[in-house]
Amino acid sequence: MPDGAGAQNEATNLSRGALRSTIPWARRATNVVRGLRFRLTVSYVLFFSVLLVGIGLLFRQTLRSQLDDDVRVTLEEEWGAAKAYLRIENKRPIWVADSSDPEEAYIVERLRRVYLLTDSTGYLLEHSETYDSLGIDPPQEIQRIVKSGKTELHERRDKSGIPYLIKAGEVPSTDGEPYFFALGRSLEANERTVDTFMGRYFLLLPALIALTCFLGWILAGRAVRPVNQVAQAAEGVTGSNLSLRIPKRGADDELDHLIDSFNQMTERLSHSFEQIRRFSTDVSHELRTPLTAIRGQLEVALFTAQTTEQFRDAMVNALEDVEKLSSIVRALLLLSQAESGQLALQKTSLDLGAIAEDVVDQFQIPAEEKGVELSVTTLPGTSAFADKTQVERLFSNLVSNAVKYTPRGGTIQVRVGPDSAHQSWARVEVADTGVGIPAENLSQIFDRFYRVRNAETNLIQGLGLGLSFVAWIVSAHGGSINVESKPGEGSRFIVHLPSAPPASVTPSPEPATVTV
Ligand code: ADP
């Protein structure tokens, strides 16, 4: 039936629509329930509910024992009065009271409201009607109390459930026989007072809990508001907007601490992003130069070279640039291998002086070409327990930098010898009279891809990887490196390396770190 089907479709659509509109609500409700504000309120309400119930029960207990104490005191007084007004002669109780004195008559009448008198065997002599309802004590119990010669206090309920405080014990008589006497006082008024108090308190409790809920929700909202503000501000931080800082609230509390940590994190991220960006620029620049040269050489070979000689020259030049390209790629690969722990060190005892002399020899020609005087001083027998390839790399990076950053007419001195204060350590020094490093850049020169950018260094090419590698080599050998530098005067790099395996070496003169 088309009509029926239409109605059914409509109903389905309606219910789908209703479902769609309830889903955001359901989601919102779930979000509220999962939210910190809700959870804080629940904890707050639970805590206060338990506290209020606890306080109520404590009050109840205190009130009851205070009221019972009052009754106990009155009972003690009545016990003393009863002994004064009660005389027993030949198993016959006589209540001595001046009948003309209404006060005395009233006292005796009150004493006789709840009482029991038996002989020492438990034989009943006299008792009040109320005591009957409390239950006469069994003879064995009476005999035990009389024999003990002491009085006892206990609580007992009558048939209708009313509680009584009973004091029982032995009383003397004129015939010298011991008798059992029990005197009681109702605790009904106390119980009623306590019940009334508790009834009102627990009636008020839901209202108090509701008030706690309300206050808890408001307070939790206020506590959570700054967190939401921080979250909102954090949402504004993106890869291209890392300079954004969340302002502190000035409360110097945990939240300000969180904001501080967050700001520091974005600063570190921003620093890393900047390093990566600079690195991409540097790498593309470094790769572009030899690539353009190779292209030029190949074009020469293809279009203009006519003789075999010209053809050969172009090829040789192109090959040199290919070699340059490979060395850049190699350096990058090596550093990433080193930093990811894939580079195994083959440590042996090395003649450090010989290695220094070899490296200095390799750099003599470039130094001479630049008009820089390069010399080496070694103390014979200076050894290091280290990996030969890495130590060569360390020397060559430091010496190559010194040559690069020392202008014509400058000098470079490499000194190798044992550390004067710690004989188990070798000391290497590479000092130049070059451009120096500004103090504000010193702390970053060992960072990956970091290069000092100023008028002196801008024209000098490099990737900013050499010193990162040096720092890695030094720390992989448990050594240390220090830099002293003054712009315009020169730099001095001091490296300490262990001269024997770690077990036979005294602690490093400097911690295994890089310091400037
Ligand atoms: P680069 O490839 O740029 O030389 P390095 O990691 O070897 O990279 O050095 C990092 C930066 O430290 C250099 O860009 C340079 O500014 C500075 N530097 C290193 N050695 C020296 C030196 N001997 N004299 C002056 N500046 C130096």
XYZ file of C-alpha atoms and ligand atoms in Angstrom:
543
model
C 0.000 0.000 0.000
C 1.612 3.215 -1.115
C 0.032 5.306 1.635
C 1.103 2.947 4.334
C 4.584 2.760 2.863
C 4.738 6.582 2.718
C 3.666 6.840 6.315
C 6.198 4.234 7.291
C 8.967 6.085 5.404
C 7.944 9.306 7.058
C 8.033 7.622 10.426
C 11.470 6.187 9.661
C 12.668 9.602 8.504
C 11.207 11.165 11.597
C 12.839 8.671 13.874
C 16.127 9.091 11.968
C 15.791 12.848 12.303
C 15.062 12.473 15.988
C 18.053 10.162 16.316
C 20.259 12.635 14.436
C 19.203 15.440 16.711
C 19.694 13.317 19.829
C 23.163 12.153 18.810
C 24.894 15.537 19.361
C 23.130 15.745 22.695
C 24.232 12.268 23.597
C 27.759 13.142 22.525
C 27.676 16.373 24.472
C 26.386 14.536 27.545
C 29.167 11.940 27.190
C 31.709 14.754 26.865
C 30.372 16.418 30.013
C 30.499 13.139 31.930
C 34.076 12.494 30.760
C 35.068 16.091 31.426
C 37.351 17.180 34.204
C 34.717 19.555 35.587
C 32.205 16.736 36.050
C 34.754 14.442 37.616
C 35.976 17.154 39.969
C 32.377 17.886 41.021
C 31.645 14.201 41.608
C 34.776 13.800 43.758
C 33.907 16.958 45.652
C 30.297 15.836 46.262
C 31.347 12.309 47.251
C 33.905 13.664 49.660
C 31.450 16.064 51.282
C 28.645 13.493 51.432
C 30.873 11.029 53.251
C 32.098 13.842 55.506
C 28.557 15.047 56.316
C 27.300 11.520 57.044
C 30.398 10.918 59.182
C 29.858 14.164 61.095
C 26.164 13.271 61.638
C 27.018 9.845 63.019
C 29.716 11.297 65.245
C 27.296 13.891 66.616
C 24.719 11.198 67.234
C 27.216 9.100 69.180
C 28.461 12.065 71.219
C 24.969 13.323 72.018
C 23.770 9.880 73.052
C 26.721 9.213 75.326
C 26.450 12.695 76.846
C 22.749 12.211 77.628
C 23.353 8.673 78.935
C 26.102 10.023 81.178
C 23.606 12.460 82.714
C 21.186 9.591 83.409
C 24.043 7.554 84.908
C 24.860 10.378 87.314
C 21.190 10.696 88.327
C 20.964 6.925 88.799
C 24.047 6.974 91.047
C 22.427 9.693 93.141
C 19.166 7.728 93.328
C 21.082 4.589 94.303
C 22.557 6.491 97.268
C 19.108 7.858 98.176
C 17.499 4.417 97.908
C 20.033 2.957 100.339
C 19.097 5.731 102.769
C 15.326 5.296 102.434
C 15.208 1.473 102.270
C 15.465 -0.613 105.416
C 15.111 -4.433 105.363
C 14.067 -6.279 108.468
C 13.518 -10.051 108.421
C 13.135 -10.125 104.642
C 10.641 -7.268 104.798
C 11.448 -4.074 102.931
C 10.452 -0.862 104.660
C 10.647 2.459 102.815
C 11.329 5.051 105.492
C 9.946 8.395 104.458
C 8.296 11.186 106.344
C 4.770 11.025 104.932
C 4.115 14.588 106.034
C 6.959 15.809 103.827
C 5.593 15.793 100.216
C 9.089 16.181 98.755
C 10.376 13.099 100.546
C 7.234 11.162 99.573
C 7.807 12.136 95.966
C 11.460 11.023 96.081
C 10.519 7.608 97.459
C 7.722 7.282 94.909
C 10.224 8.003 92.104
C 12.720 5.493 93.507
C 10.063 2.816 93.463
C 9.176 3.246 89.791
C 11.771 0.778 88.498
C 13.247 -1.467 91.158
C 13.699 -5.053 92.299
C 14.501 -6.474 95.718
C 15.373 -10.137 96.364
C 17.252 -12.019 99.035
C 20.751 -13.337 98.283
C 19.320 -16.526 96.688
C 17.129 -14.600 94.230
C 13.887 -15.032 96.136
C 11.613 -12.148 95.131
C 10.735 -9.768 97.976
C 9.402 -6.722 96.168
C 9.514 -5.190 92.671
C 7.862 -2.539 90.564
C 5.544 -3.294 87.666
C 7.981 -1.804 85.115
C 10.742 -4.115 86.355
C 8.416 -7.001 85.633
C 8.247 -5.882 82.035
C 12.082 -5.686 81.952
C 12.292 -9.291 83.110
C 13.291 -10.433 86.610
C 16.977 -11.359 86.793
C 17.573 -15.138 87.033
C 18.612 -16.374 90.537
C 22.091 -17.452 89.321
C 22.789 -13.927 88.091
C 21.541 -12.450 91.395
C 23.690 -14.884 93.401
C 26.755 -14.022 91.306
C 26.298 -10.266 91.825
C 25.647 -10.627 95.556
C 28.690 -12.878 95.926
C 30.919 -10.364 94.091
C 29.876 -7.660 96.558
C 30.061 -5.081 93.748
C 27.482 -3.040 91.875
C 26.960 -3.408 88.124
C 25.512 -1.117 85.465
C 23.823 -2.401 82.323
C 21.277 -1.427 79.712
C 18.117 -3.447 79.093
C 14.892 -2.970 77.080
C 11.396 -3.672 78.359
C 8.762 -5.581 76.397
C 7.751 -2.485 74.408
C 11.401 -1.812 73.473
C 12.046 1.144 75.799
C 15.678 1.152 76.986
C 16.556 1.366 80.689
C 19.793 1.840 82.555
C 19.924 -0.582 85.507
C 22.224 -0.437 88.504
C 22.258 -3.687 90.498
C 24.180 -4.814 93.562
C 24.161 -5.917 97.134
C 22.509 -3.773 99.850
C 23.082 -4.248 103.567
C 20.230 -4.891 106.001
C 19.614 -4.536 109.717
C 19.562 -8.340 110.147
C 23.097 -8.583 108.673
C 21.895 -10.618 105.655
C 22.975 -9.469 102.171
C 20.118 -8.569 99.792
C 19.994 -7.963 96.038
C 18.717 -4.586 94.936
C 18.317 -3.273 91.343
C 17.307 0.264 90.420
C 16.513 1.481 86.861
C 15.980 4.667 84.927
C 14.434 5.045 81.530
C 16.612 6.137 78.600
C 13.571 6.708 76.406
C 13.861 10.503 76.453
C 17.535 10.263 75.393
C 16.695 7.933 72.548
C 13.898 10.212 71.397
C 16.127 13.305 71.507
C 18.815 11.547 69.465
C 16.272 10.184 66.974
C 14.730 13.628 66.526
C 18.165 15.135 65.945
C 19.134 12.456 63.425
C 15.753 12.648 61.673
C 16.153 16.392 61.127
C 19.802 16.077 60.186
C 19.181 13.403 57.548
C 16.193 15.367 56.283
C 18.510 18.320 55.766
C 21.289 16.167 54.263
C 19.903 15.908 50.678
C 19.535 19.700 50.627
C 23.139 20.046 51.870
C 24.364 17.560 49.243
C 22.434 19.401 46.525
C 24.070 22.650 47.679
C 27.462 20.900 47.607
C 26.725 19.741 44.027
C 25.913 23.282 42.995
C 28.951 24.809 44.704
C 31.181 21.967 43.452
C 30.027 22.536 39.852
C 30.704 26.291 40.140
C 34.110 25.820 41.822
C 35.179 23.055 39.415
C 34.132 25.294 36.520
C 36.324 28.077 37.863
C 39.231 25.675 38.416
C 38.940 24.214 34.917
C 38.396 27.522 33.083
C 42.141 28.379 32.851
C 42.848 24.837 31.549
C 40.304 25.415 28.781
C 41.882 28.784 28.042
C 45.303 27.115 27.766
C 43.820 24.401 25.512
C 42.221 27.063 23.293
C 45.496 28.944 23.040
C 47.332 25.685 22.311
C 44.927 24.965 19.449
C 46.194 28.131 17.789
C 49.743 26.775 17.674
C 50.550 25.258 14.288
C 53.708 24.322 12.412
C 53.742 27.743 10.773
C 52.754 29.587 13.913
C 55.221 28.225 16.447
C 56.141 31.649 17.739
C 52.803 31.850 19.571
C 53.226 31.933 23.358
C 50.461 31.449 25.886
C 50.474 34.358 28.348
C 51.027 33.379 31.976
C 48.279 34.181 34.509
C 50.706 35.448 37.151
C 49.353 33.074 39.817
C 52.653 31.134 39.885
C 50.700 27.891 40.359
C 50.694 24.477 38.644
C 48.879 25.940 35.661
C 51.457 28.665 35.180
C 54.053 25.914 35.388
C 52.170 23.981 32.677
C 52.004 27.114 30.514
C 55.733 27.592 31.056
C 56.488 24.001 30.008
C 54.204 24.347 26.995
C 55.874 27.601 25.935
C 59.296 26.030 26.372
C 58.182 23.060 24.274
C 56.967 25.289 21.427
C 60.217 27.222 21.665
C 62.204 23.989 21.308
C 59.955 22.890 18.442
C 60.343 26.251 16.791
C 64.131 25.947 17.191
C 64.085 22.451 15.615
C 61.813 23.620 12.783
C 64.147 26.541 12.180
C 67.150 24.160 12.143
C 65.435 21.846 9.662
C 64.393 24.770 7.465
C 67.915 26.178 7.545
C 69.297 22.722 6.856
C 67.089 22.252 3.776
C 68.257 25.615 2.465
C 71.892 24.785 3.195
C 71.701 21.289 1.724
C 70.008 22.505 -1.439
C 72.549 25.304 -1.701
C 75.462 22.927 -1.088
C 74.114 20.388 -3.575
C 73.154 22.980 -6.158
C 76.650 24.413 -6.497
C 78.390 21.155 -7.549
C 75.319 20.109 -9.562
C 75.385 23.351 -11.566
C 79.126 22.887 -12.075
C 78.639 19.268 -13.270
C 75.943 20.417 -15.656
C 78.261 23.147 -16.996
C 81.107 20.668 -17.469
C 78.838 18.211 -19.278
C 77.452 20.940 -21.522
C 80.998 21.977 -22.361
C 81.828 18.375 -23.186
C 78.707 17.971 -25.292
C 78.544 21.254 -27.186
C 81.896 23.009 -27.218
C 84.689 20.494 -26.632
C 86.411 19.680 -29.856
C 89.678 18.113 -28.912
C 90.136 15.017 -26.775
C 92.034 17.200 -24.322
C 89.088 19.598 -23.836
C 86.716 16.665 -23.562
C 88.925 15.070 -20.906
C 89.262 18.306 -18.899
C 85.487 18.729 -18.767
C 85.086 15.129 -17.599
C 87.773 15.470 -14.887
C 86.139 18.659 -13.562
C 82.737 17.016 -13.581
C 84.155 14.040 -11.671
C 85.660 16.350 -9.032
C 82.260 17.920 -8.460
C 80.629 14.492 -8.285
C 83.179 13.649 -5.589
C 82.196 16.819 -3.699
C 78.543 15.828 -3.928
C 79.272 12.336 -2.632
C 81.242 13.727 0.316
C 78.275 15.895 1.366
C 75.904 12.950 1.145
C 78.464 10.760 2.969
C 78.756 13.313 5.809
C 74.994 13.402 6.245
C 74.725 9.646 6.189
C 77.584 9.212 8.658
C 76.137 11.666 11.131
C 72.722 10.042 11.055
C 74.354 6.598 11.463
C 76.465 7.892 14.365
C 73.541 9.519 16.113
C 71.333 6.459 15.709
C 74.066 4.254 17.217
C 74.808 2.270 14.043
C 78.469 3.245 13.937
C 80.492 0.656 15.892
C 83.760 1.974 17.375
C 86.941 -0.120 17.115
C 88.889 1.249 20.063
C 92.616 0.563 20.191
C 95.637 2.291 21.636
C 96.580 5.026 19.122
C 99.646 7.194 18.689
C 97.828 10.526 18.816
C 100.861 12.563 17.787
C 101.290 10.546 14.571
C 97.633 10.973 13.631
C 97.809 14.741 14.294
C 100.926 15.043 12.106
C 99.258 13.078 9.274
C 96.142 15.256 9.328
C 98.188 18.482 9.516
C 100.195 17.247 6.499
C 96.967 16.778 4.526
C 95.927 20.356 5.261
C 99.321 21.971 4.546
C 98.523 22.655 0.865
C 95.067 24.255 1.465
C 96.591 26.300 4.320
C 99.475 27.489 2.165
C 97.064 28.386 -0.642
C 95.188 30.568 1.830
C 98.381 32.094 3.207
C 97.839 30.605 6.657
C 100.654 29.108 8.710
C 99.755 25.651 10.035
C 102.006 23.905 12.564
C 101.840 20.917 14.908
C 103.597 20.193 18.206
C 103.359 16.729 19.711
C 104.796 15.194 22.838
C 106.120 11.750 21.885
C 104.258 8.766 23.302
C 100.899 10.525 23.687
C 98.341 7.830 23.202
C 94.572 7.630 23.136
C 92.358 4.595 23.524
C 90.043 5.363 20.627
C 88.740 4.529 17.164
C 91.372 5.543 14.562
C 88.936 6.578 11.826
C 86.905 8.746 14.191
C 89.956 10.367 15.771
C 91.259 11.202 12.268
C 87.856 12.666 11.476
C 87.927 14.689 14.713
C 91.336 16.175 13.861
C 90.430 16.819 10.267
C 87.133 18.572 11.166
C 88.844 20.837 13.715
C 91.838 21.624 11.459
C 89.625 22.099 8.387
C 87.456 24.582 10.345
C 90.549 26.407 11.577
C 91.797 26.729 7.970
C 88.335 27.771 6.749
C 87.789 30.434 9.378
C 91.324 31.901 9.522
C 92.002 34.690 7.043
C 95.257 35.218 5.137
C 98.268 35.914 7.368
C 96.844 33.968 10.327
C 98.346 31.023 12.175
C 96.986 27.660 13.314
C 98.647 25.608 16.010
C 97.830 21.996 16.784
C 99.208 20.700 20.098
C 99.014 17.115 21.301
C 100.247 15.820 24.668
C 99.185 14.199 27.912
C 97.024 16.348 30.180
C 99.356 17.960 32.717
C 97.031 17.327 35.672
C 95.648 13.934 34.607
C 98.264 11.703 33.034
C 95.707 9.093 31.961
C 94.113 11.644 29.636
C 95.397 12.981 26.339
C 94.918 16.642 25.503
C 94.455 17.959 21.973
C 94.376 21.657 21.222
C 93.595 23.351 17.906
C 94.131 27.106 18.202
C 93.768 29.643 15.416
C 93.962 33.399 14.997
C 90.824 33.396 12.830
C 87.509 35.238 12.831
C 86.460 33.843 16.199
C 82.925 33.051 17.348
C 80.611 35.611 18.981
C 79.746 34.697 22.595
C 76.011 34.461 21.844
C 76.637 31.750 19.191
C 79.098 29.673 21.186
C 76.476 27.495 22.884
C 74.973 26.421 19.529
C 77.979 25.662 17.345
C 77.796 21.936 18.225
C 74.130 21.729 17.167
C 73.364 19.900 13.939
C 73.328 22.215 10.928
C 74.095 25.267 13.020
C 76.255 27.872 11.283
C 77.247 31.296 12.535
C 75.872 33.860 10.109
C 77.804 37.109 9.987
C 79.856 39.184 7.601
C 82.985 37.062 8.223
C 81.377 33.642 7.764
C 78.697 34.289 5.149
C 80.989 33.644 2.207
C 82.512 30.521 3.717
C 80.735 27.360 2.691
C 79.776 24.600 5.061
C 76.879 22.458 6.211
C 77.110 22.988 9.958
C 77.742 19.275 10.495
C 81.491 19.204 11.253
C 81.299 20.196 14.916
C 78.196 18.035 15.543
C 80.307 15.118 14.411
C 83.228 16.206 16.605
C 80.870 16.451 19.607
C 79.507 12.971 18.901
C 83.041 11.462 18.582
C 84.172 13.059 21.857
C 81.153 11.881 23.830
C 81.285 8.386 22.255
C 84.815 8.087 23.731
C 83.741 9.487 27.125
C 85.876 12.587 26.575
C 85.191 16.300 26.681
C 85.516 19.341 24.473
C 85.811 23.028 25.405
C 85.894 26.144 23.267
C 87.362 29.511 24.013
C 86.899 32.175 21.393
C 86.988 35.912 20.856
C 85.609 37.482 17.700
C 88.439 38.960 15.638
C 91.148 37.265 17.731
C 90.672 33.545 17.173
C 89.380 30.293 18.652
C 90.807 27.478 20.719
C 89.218 23.996 20.781
C 90.470 21.760 23.621
C 89.656 18.056 23.533
C 90.349 15.455 26.230
C 90.423 11.782 25.269
C 91.146 8.784 27.531
C 94.625 7.360 26.938
C 93.737 3.854 28.176
C 90.625 1.619 28.509
C 88.005 3.108 30.886
C 88.870 0.772 33.821
C 92.414 2.154 34.135
C 91.496 5.810 33.603
C 90.866 8.318 36.382
C 87.653 10.318 36.038
C 87.686 12.818 33.188
C 89.173 16.242 33.932
C 85.955 17.572 32.443
C 82.636 15.740 32.401
C 81.819 13.845 29.193
C 80.189 16.880 27.724
C 80.662 19.745 25.418
C 81.316 23.045 27.181
C 81.975 26.496 25.904
P 80.566 24.375 9.081
O 80.351 23.382 8.030
O 79.701 25.569 8.951
O 81.997 24.738 9.287
P 80.743 23.230 11.729
O 79.770 22.390 12.453
O 82.085 22.673 11.513
O 80.041 23.668 10.401
O 80.893 24.565 12.532
C 79.763 25.253 12.993
C 80.018 26.747 13.039
O 80.972 27.043 14.054
C 80.607 27.280 11.777
O 79.591 27.654 10.880
C 81.418 28.470 12.232
O 80.632 29.614 12.274
C 81.795 28.113 13.661
N 83.209 27.659 13.714
C 83.659 26.400 13.793
N 85.002 26.362 13.886
C 85.414 27.649 13.878
C 86.694 28.288 13.962
N 87.826 27.583 14.068
N 86.717 29.631 13.940
C 85.597 30.361 13.843
N 84.358 29.826 13.759
C 84.271 28.476 13.783
